[in-house]
PDB file of C-alpha atoms and ligand atoms in Angstrom:
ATOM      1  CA  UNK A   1     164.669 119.565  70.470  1.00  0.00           C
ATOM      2  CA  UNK A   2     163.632 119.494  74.381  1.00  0.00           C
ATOM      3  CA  UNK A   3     160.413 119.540  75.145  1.00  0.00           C
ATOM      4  CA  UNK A   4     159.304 120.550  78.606  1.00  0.00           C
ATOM      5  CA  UNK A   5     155.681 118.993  79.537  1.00  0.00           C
ATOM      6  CA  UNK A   6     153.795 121.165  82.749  1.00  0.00           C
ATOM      7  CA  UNK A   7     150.911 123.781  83.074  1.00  0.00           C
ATOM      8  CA  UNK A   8     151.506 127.065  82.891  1.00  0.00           C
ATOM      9  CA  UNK A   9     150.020 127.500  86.404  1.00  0.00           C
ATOM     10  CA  UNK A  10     151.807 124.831  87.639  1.00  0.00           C
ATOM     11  CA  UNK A  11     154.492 126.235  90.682  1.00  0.00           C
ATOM     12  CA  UNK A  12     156.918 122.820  89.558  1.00  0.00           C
ATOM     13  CA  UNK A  13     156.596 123.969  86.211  1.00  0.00           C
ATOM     14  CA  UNK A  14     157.827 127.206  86.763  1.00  0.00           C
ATOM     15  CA  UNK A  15     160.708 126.106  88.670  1.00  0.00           C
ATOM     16  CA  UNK A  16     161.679 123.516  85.781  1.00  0.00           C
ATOM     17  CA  UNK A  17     160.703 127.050  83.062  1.00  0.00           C
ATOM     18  CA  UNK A  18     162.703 129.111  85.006  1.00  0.00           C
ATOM     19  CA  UNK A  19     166.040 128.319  84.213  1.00  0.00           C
ATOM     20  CA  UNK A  20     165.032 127.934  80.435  1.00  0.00           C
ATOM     21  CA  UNK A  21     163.769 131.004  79.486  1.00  0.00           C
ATOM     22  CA  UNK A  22     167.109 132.655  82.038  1.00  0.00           C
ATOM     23  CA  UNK A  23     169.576 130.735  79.284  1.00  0.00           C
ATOM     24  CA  UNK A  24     167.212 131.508  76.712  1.00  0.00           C
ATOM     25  CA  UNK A  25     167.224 127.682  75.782  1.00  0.00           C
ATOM     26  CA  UNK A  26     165.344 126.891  72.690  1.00  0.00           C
ATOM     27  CA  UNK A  27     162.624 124.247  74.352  1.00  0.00           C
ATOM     28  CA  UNK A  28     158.640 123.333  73.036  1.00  0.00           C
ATOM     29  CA  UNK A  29     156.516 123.654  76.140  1.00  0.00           C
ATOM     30  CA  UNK A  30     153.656 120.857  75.782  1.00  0.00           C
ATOM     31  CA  UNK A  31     150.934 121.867  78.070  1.00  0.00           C
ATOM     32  CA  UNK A  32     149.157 119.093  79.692  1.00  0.00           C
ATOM     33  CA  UNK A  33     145.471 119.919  78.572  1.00  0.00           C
ATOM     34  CA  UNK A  34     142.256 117.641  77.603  1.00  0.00           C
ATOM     35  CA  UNK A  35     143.280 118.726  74.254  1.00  0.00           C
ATOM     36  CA  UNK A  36     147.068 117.123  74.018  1.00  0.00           C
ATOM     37  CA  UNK A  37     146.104 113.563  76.101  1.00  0.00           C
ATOM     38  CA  UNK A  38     149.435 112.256  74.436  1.00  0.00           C
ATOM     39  CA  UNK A  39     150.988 115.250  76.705  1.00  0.00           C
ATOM     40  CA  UNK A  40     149.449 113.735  80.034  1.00  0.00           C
ATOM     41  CA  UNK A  41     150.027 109.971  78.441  1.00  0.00           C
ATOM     42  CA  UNK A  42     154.057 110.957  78.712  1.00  0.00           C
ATOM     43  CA  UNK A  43     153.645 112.131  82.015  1.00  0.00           C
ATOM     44  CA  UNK A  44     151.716 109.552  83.151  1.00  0.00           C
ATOM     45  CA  UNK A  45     154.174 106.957  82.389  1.00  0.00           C
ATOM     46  CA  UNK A  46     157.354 109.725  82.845  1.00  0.00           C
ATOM     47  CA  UNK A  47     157.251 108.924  86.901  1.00  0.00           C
ATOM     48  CA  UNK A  48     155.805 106.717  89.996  1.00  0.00           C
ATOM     49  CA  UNK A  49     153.346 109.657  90.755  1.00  0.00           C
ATOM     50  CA  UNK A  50     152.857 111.059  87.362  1.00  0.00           C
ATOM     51  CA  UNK A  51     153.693 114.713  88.396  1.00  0.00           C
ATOM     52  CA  UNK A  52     155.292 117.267  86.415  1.00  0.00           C
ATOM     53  CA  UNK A  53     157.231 118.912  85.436  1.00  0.00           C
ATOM     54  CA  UNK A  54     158.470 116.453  82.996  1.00  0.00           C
ATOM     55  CA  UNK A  55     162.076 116.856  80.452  1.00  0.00           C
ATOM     56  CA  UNK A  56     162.129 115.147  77.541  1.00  0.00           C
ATOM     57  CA  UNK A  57     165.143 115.553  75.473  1.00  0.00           C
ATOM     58  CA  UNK A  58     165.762 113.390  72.400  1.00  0.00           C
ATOM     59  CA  UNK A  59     165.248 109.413  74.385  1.00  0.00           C
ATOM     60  CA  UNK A  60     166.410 110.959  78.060  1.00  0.00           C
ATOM     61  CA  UNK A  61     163.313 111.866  80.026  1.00  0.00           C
ATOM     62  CA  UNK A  62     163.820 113.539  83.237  1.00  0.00           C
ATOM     63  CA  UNK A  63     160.735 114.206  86.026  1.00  0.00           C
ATOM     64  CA  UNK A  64     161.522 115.856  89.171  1.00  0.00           C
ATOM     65  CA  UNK A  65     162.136 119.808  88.873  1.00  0.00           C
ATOM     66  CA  UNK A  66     165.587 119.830  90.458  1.00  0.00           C
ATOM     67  CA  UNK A  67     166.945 117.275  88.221  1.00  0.00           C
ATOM     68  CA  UNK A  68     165.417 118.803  85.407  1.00  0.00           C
ATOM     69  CA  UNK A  69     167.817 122.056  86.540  1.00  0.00           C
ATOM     70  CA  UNK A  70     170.564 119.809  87.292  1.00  0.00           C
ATOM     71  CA  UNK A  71     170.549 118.089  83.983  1.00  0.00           C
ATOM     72  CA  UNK A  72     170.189 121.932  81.998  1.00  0.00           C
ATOM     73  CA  UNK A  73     172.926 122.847  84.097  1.00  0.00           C
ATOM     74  CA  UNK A  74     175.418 119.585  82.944  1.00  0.00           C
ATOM     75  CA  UNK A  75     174.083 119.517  79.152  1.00  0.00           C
ATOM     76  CA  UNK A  76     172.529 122.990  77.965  1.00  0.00           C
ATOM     77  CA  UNK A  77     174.266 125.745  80.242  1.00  0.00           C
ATOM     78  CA  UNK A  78     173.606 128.812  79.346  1.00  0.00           C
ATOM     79  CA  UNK A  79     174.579 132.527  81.091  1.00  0.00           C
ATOM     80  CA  UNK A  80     172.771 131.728  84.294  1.00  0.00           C
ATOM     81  CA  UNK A  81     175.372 129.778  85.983  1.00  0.00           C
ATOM     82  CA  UNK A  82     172.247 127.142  87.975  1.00  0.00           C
ATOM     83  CA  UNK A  83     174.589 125.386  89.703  1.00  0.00           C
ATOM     84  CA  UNK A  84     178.200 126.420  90.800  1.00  0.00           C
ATOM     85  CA  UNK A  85     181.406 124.584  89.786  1.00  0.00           C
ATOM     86  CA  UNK A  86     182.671 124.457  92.976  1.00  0.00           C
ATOM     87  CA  UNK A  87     181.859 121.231  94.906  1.00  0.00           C
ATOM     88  CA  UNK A  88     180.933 123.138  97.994  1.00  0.00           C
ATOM     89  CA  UNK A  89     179.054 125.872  97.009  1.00  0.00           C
ATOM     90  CA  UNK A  90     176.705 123.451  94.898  1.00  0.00           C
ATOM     91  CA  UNK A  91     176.074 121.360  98.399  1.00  0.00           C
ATOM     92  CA  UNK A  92     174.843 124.490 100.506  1.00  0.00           C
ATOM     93  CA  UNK A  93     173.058 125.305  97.106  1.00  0.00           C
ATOM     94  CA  UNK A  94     171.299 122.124  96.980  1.00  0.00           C
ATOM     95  CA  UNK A  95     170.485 122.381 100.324  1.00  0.00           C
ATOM     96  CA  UNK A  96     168.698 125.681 100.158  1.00  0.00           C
ATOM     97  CA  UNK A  97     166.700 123.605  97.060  1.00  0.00           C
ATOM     98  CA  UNK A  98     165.381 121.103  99.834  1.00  0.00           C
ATOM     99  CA  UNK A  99     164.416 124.041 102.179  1.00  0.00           C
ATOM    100  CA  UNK A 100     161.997 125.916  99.368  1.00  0.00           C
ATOM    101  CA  UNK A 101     160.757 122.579  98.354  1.00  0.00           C
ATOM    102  CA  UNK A 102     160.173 121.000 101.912  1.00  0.00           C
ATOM    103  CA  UNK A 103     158.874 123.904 104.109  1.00  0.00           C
ATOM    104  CA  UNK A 104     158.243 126.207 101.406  1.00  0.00           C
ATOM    105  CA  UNK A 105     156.075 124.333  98.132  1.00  0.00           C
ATOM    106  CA  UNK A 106     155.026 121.611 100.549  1.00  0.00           C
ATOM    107  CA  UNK A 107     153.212 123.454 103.379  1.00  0.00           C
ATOM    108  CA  UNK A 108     151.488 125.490 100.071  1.00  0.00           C
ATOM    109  CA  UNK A 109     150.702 122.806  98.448  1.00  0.00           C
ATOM    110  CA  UNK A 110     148.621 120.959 101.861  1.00  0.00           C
ATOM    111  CA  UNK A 111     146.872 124.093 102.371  1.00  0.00           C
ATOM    112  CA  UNK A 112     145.782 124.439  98.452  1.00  0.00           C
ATOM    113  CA  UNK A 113     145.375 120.608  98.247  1.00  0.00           C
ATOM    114  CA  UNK A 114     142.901 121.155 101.264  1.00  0.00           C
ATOM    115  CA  UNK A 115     140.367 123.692  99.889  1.00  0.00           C
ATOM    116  CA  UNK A 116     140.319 121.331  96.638  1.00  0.00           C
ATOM    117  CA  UNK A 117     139.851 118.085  99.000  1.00  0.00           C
ATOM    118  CA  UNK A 118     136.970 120.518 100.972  1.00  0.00           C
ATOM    119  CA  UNK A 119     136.082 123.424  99.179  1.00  0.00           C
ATOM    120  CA  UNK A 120     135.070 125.915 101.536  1.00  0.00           C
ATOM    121  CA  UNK A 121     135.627 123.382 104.760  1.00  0.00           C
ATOM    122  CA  UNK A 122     139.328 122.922 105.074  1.00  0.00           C
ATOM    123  CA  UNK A 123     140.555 120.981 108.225  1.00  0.00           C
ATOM    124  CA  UNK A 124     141.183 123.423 110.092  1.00  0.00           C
ATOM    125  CA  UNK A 125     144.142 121.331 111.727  1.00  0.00           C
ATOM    126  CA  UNK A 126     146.082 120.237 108.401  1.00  0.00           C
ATOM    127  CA  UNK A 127     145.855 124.233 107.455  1.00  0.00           C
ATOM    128  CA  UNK A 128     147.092 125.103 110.866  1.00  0.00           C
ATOM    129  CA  UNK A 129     149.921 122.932 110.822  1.00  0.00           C
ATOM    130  CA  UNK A 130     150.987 123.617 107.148  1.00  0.00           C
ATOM    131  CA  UNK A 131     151.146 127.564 108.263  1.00  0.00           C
ATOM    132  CA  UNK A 132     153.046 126.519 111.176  1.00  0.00           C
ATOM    133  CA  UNK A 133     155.764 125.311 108.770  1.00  0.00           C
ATOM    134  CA  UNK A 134     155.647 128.358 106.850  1.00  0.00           C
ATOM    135  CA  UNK A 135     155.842 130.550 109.522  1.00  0.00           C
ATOM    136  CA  UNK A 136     158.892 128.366 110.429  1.00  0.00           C
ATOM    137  CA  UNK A 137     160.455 128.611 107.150  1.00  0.00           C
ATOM    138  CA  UNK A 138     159.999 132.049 106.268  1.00  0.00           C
ATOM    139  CA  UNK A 139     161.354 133.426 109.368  1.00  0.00           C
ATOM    140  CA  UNK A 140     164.333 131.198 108.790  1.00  0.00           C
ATOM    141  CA  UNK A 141     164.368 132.196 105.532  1.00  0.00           C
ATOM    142  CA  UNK A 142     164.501 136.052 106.187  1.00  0.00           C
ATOM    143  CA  UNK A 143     167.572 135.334 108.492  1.00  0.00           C
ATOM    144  CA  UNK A 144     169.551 133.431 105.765  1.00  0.00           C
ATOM    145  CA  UNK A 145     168.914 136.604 103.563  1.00  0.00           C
ATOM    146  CA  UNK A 146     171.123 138.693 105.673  1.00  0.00           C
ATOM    147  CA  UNK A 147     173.845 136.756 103.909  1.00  0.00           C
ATOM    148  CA  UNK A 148     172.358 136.203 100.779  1.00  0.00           C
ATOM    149  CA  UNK A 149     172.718 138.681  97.687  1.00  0.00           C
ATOM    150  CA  UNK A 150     169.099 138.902  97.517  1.00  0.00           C
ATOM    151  CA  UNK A 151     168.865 141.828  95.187  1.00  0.00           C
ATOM    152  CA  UNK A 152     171.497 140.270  92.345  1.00  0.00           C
ATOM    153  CA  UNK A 153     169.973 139.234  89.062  1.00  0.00           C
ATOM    154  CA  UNK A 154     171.768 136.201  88.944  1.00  0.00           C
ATOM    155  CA  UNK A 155     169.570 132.934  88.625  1.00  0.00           C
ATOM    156  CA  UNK A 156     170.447 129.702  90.142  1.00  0.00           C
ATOM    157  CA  UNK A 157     168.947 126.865  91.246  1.00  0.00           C
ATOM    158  CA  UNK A 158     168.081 128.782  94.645  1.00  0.00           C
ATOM    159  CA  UNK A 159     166.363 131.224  92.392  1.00  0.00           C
ATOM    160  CA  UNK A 160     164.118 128.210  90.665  1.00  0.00           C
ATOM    161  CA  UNK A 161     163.412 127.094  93.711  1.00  0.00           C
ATOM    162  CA  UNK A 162     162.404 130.239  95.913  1.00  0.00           C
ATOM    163  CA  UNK A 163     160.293 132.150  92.986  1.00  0.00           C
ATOM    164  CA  UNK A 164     157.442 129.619  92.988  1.00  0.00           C
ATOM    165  CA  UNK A 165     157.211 128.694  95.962  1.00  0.00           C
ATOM    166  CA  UNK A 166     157.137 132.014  97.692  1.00  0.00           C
ATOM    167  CA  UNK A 167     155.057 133.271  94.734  1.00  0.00           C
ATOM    168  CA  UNK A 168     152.030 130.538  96.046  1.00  0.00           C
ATOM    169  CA  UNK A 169     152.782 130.469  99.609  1.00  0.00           C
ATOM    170  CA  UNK A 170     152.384 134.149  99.710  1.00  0.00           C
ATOM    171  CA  UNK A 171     149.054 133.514  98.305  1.00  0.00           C
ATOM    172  CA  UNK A 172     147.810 131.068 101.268  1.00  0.00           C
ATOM    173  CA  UNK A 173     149.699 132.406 104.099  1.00  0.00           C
ATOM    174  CA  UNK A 174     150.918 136.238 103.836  1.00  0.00           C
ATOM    175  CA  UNK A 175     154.469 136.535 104.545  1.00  0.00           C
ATOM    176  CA  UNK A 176     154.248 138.591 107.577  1.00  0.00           C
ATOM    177  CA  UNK A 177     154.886 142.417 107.601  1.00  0.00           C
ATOM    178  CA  UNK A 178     157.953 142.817 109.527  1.00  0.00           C
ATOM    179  CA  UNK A 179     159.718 139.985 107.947  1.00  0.00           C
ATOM    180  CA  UNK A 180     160.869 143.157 105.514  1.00  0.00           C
ATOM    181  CA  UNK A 181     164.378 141.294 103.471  1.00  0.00           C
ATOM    182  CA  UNK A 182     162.065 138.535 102.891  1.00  0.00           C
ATOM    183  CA  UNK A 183     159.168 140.497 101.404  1.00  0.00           C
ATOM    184  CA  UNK A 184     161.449 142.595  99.354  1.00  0.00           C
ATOM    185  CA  UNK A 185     163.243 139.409  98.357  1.00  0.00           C
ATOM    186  CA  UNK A 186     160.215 137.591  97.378  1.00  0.00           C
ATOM    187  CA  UNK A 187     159.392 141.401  94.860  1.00  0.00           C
ATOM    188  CA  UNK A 188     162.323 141.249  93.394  1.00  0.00           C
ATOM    189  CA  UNK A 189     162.513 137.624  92.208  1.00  0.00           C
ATOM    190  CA  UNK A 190     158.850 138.761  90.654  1.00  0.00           C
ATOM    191  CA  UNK A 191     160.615 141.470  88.657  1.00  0.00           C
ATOM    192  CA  UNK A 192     163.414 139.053  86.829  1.00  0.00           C
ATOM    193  CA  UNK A 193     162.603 138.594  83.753  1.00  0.00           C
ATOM    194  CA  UNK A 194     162.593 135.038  83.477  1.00  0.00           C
ATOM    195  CA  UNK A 195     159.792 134.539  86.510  1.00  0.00           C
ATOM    196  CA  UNK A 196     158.212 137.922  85.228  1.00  0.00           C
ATOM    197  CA  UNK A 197     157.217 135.867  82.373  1.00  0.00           C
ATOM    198  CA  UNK A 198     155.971 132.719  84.357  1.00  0.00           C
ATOM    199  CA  UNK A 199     153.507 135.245  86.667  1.00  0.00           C
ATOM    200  CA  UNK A 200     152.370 136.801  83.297  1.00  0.00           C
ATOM    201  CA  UNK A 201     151.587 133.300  81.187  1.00  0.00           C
ATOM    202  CA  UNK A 202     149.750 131.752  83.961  1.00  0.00           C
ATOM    203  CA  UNK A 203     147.308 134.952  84.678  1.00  0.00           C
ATOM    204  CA  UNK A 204     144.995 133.370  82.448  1.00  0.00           C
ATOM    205  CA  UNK A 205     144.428 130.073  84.768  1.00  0.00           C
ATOM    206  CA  UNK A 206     144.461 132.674  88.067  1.00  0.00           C
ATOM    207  CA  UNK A 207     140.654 131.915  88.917  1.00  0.00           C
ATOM    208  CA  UNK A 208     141.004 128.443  88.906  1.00  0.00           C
ATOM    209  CA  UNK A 209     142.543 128.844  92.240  1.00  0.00           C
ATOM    210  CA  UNK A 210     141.071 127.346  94.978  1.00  0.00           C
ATOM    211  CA  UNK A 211     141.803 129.703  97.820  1.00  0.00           C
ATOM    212  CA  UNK A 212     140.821 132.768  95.327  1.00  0.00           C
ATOM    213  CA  UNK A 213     143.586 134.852  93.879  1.00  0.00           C
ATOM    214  CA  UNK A 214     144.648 137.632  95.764  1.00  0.00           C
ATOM    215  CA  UNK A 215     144.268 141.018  93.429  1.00  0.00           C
ATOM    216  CA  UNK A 216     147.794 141.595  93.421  1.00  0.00           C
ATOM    217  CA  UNK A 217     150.986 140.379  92.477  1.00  0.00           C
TER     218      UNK A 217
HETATM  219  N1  GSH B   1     158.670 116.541  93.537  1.00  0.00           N
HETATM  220  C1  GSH B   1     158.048 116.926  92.290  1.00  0.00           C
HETATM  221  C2  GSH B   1     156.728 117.593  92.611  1.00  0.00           C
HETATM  222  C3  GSH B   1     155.931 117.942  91.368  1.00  0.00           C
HETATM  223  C4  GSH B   1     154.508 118.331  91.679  1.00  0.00           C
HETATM  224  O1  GSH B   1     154.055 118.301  92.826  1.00  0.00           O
HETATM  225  N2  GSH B   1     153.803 118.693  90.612  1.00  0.00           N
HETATM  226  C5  GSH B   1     152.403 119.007  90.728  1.00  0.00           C
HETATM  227  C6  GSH B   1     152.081 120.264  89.901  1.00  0.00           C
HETATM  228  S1  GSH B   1     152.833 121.709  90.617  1.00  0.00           S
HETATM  229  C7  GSH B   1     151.608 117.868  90.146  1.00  0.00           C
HETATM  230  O2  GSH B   1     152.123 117.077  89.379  1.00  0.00           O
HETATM  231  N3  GSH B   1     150.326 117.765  90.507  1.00  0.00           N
HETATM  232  C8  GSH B   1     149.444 116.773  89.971  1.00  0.00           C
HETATM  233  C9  GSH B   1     149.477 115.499  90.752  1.00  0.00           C
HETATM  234  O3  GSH B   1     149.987 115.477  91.883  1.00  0.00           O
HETATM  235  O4  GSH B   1     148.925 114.512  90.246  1.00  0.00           O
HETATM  236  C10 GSH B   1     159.002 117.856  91.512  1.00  0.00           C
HETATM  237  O5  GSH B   1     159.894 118.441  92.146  1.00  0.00           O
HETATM  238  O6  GSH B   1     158.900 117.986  90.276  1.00  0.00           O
END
């Protein structure tokens, strides 16, 4: 049986859930709470940092969330084809993976790391700069749509990436108004059914934000 170890509010962990409940891959989820400390023991010792998402499956463990989706796509595929067969299309594929994680989750994750370093007094510089690169990166992003079939239903590894991150980043530094493919982009990937379900599970953890949940979404 795989077991996926994460929290439900976790933006990694979504990415890593995503592409299991698309393929509708029989997994446990072990949530990493004061409750389950052999949960947080795995992780612990899963990685150099400790961070999850975590795979375990049978004696293979597997930390980072791309290879988590890389390894689902080479030994449980399912319907949602993850990663293309075709050498090519998996390289610009992977590379749109390194743009959602670098500019995209990482800029989020300063800014939210910030108000829990200094709640209420965030550096104003390390916030500025981290909304610099998402200003950067959506704009970018919104171009790269124009030849993107943003409103398919198909989930890949792009998909895994993008929901999360956007999801957060959203949340710390509104996508701005007239960047309208990327807005619409970012509502659809809500409505799948597979990241549906991620937004829905993790409602429960919402006020433990630090920046304050927006009321929407
Ligand atoms: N590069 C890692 C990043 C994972 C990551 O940042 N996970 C966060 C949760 S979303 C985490 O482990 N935070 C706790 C920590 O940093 O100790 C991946 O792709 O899986």
């Amino acid at each position: 049986m795989l077991a996926l170890y994460g929290h439900l509010f976790s933006s990694y962990t979504w990415k890593a859930l995503i592409p299991l409940y698309a393929n509708a891959t029989p997994f446990e989820f072990r949530a990493l709470s004061p409750e389950h400390p052999e949960h947080g023991a795995i992780v612990s010792a899963a990685s150099p940092l400790g961070k999850f998402p975590v795979l375990r499956d049978g004696e293979t463990t597997i930390f980072e969330a791309t290879a988590i989706i890389e390894y689902l796509a080479l030994h449980h595929p399912g319907p949602a084809p993850l990663l293309p067969a075709d050498p090519d299309a998996a390289v610009h594929i992977r590379m749109l993976d390194r743009v959602f994680d670098n500019y995209v989750m990482t800029p989020m994750q300063e800014i939210v790391g910030e108000h829990i370093r200094s709640p209420g007094m965030p550096d104003p510089a390390v916030e500025g700069r981290a909304r610099d690169v998402l200003d950067r990166a959506y704009r970018w992003i919104d171009s790269w749509l124009a030849d993107y079939p943003h409103q398919s239903e198909t989930i890949t590894l792009i998909e895994c990436a993008a929901a999360p991150a956007l999801f957060y980043a959203d949340w710390v530094y509104p996508i701005p108004m007239e960047l309208d493919r990327l807005r619409q982009w970012r509502a659809h990937l809500l409505s799948l059914p597979a990241i549906r379900r991620c937004v829905d599970d993790a409602r429960q953890f919402r006020h433990f934000f630090p920046l304050g949940a927006p009321d929407r979404d």
